[in-house]
Coordinates of C-alpha atoms in Angstrom, one line a residue:
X1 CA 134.5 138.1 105.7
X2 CA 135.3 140.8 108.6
X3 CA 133.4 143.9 107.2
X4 CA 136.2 146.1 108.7
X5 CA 139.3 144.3 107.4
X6 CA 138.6 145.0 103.6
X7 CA 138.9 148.4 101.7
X8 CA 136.3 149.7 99.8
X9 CA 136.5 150.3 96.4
X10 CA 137.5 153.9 95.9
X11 CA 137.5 156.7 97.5
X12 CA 134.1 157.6 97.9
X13 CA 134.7 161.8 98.1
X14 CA 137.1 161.6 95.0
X15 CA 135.4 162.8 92.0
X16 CA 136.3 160.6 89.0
X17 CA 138.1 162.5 86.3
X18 CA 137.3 161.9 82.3
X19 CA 139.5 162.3 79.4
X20 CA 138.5 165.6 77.6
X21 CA 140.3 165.1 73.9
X22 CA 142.8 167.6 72.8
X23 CA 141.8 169.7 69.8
X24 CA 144.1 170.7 67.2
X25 CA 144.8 172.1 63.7
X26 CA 146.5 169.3 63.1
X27 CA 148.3 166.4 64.1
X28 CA 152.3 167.1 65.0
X29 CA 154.9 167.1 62.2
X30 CA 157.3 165.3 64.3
X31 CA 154.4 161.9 64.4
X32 CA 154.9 159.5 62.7
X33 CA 151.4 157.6 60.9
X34 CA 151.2 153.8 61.6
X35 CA 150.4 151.9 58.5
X36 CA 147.4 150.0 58.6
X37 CA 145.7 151.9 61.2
X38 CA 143.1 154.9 59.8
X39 CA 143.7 157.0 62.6
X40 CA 146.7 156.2 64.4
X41 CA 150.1 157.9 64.5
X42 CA 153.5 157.5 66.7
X43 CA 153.9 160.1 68.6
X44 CA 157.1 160.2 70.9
X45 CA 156.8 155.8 71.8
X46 CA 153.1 155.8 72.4
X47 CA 150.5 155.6 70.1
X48 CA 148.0 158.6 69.6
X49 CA 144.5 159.0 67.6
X50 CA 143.4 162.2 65.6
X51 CA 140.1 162.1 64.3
X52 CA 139.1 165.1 62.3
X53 CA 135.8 166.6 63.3
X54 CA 134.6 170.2 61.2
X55 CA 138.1 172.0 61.2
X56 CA 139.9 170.2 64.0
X57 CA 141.1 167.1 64.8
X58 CA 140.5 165.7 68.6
X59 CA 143.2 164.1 70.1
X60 CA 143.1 160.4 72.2
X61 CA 145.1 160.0 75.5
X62 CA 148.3 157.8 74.5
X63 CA 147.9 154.1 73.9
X64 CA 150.6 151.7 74.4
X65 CA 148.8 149.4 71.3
X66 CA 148.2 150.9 68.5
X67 CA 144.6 149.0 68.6
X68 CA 143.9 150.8 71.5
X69 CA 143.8 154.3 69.7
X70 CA 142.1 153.3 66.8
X71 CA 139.1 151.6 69.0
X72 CA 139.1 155.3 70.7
X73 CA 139.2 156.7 67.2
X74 CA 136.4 154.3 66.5
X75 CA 134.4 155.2 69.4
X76 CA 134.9 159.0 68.9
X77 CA 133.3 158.5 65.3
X78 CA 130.4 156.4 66.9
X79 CA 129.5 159.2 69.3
X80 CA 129.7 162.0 67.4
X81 CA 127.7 160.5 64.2
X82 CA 130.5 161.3 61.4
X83 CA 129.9 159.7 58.7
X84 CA 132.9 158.4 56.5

C-alpha cells in the first residue's frame, strides 16, 4: 500500500490518559445494587463498581454491562492484593 495514503494509528504527541478511580465514603444513596453481582450497583442507567479498600471505596468508570464493572471490580482486587 501507498505509505502516504493511510493514517497512522494515533496521534503520536497526544499523551494517553488513564482512568484514576474515584474514592469515596461510600457508594451513593440514590444507586441502586444489582443482584448477583458482588460489586456492582446502578447508578443513573449505567453500571458502576465500588470496591472497598481501608476506609474508602474506589469507584470504576461506568459500564454499560454490568459484567463489565465487576471484571474492573475484579481486577481492582487482583492488583491491590485484598484478600476476601
Amino acid at each position: 500500500m501507498n505509505q502516504l495514503l493511510m493514517k497512522p494509528l494515533r496521534q503520536q504527541n497526544r499523551p494517553v490518559i488513564s482512568y484514576v478511580p474515584r474514592v469515596e465514603p461510600a457508594p451513593p444513596e440514590h444507586a441502586l445494587k444489582v443482584d448477583g453481582f458482588r460489586d456492582v450497583w446502578l447508578l443513573r442507567g449505567k453500571y458502576v463498581a465500588f470496591v472497598l479498600m481501608g476506609e474508602n471505596f474506589r469507584r470504576s468508570p461506568a459500564f454499560s454491562l454490568p459484567e463489565s464493572a465487576q471484571r474492573w471490580a475484579v481486577q481492582i482486587r487482583q492488583d491491590a492484593d485484598i484478600q476476601d
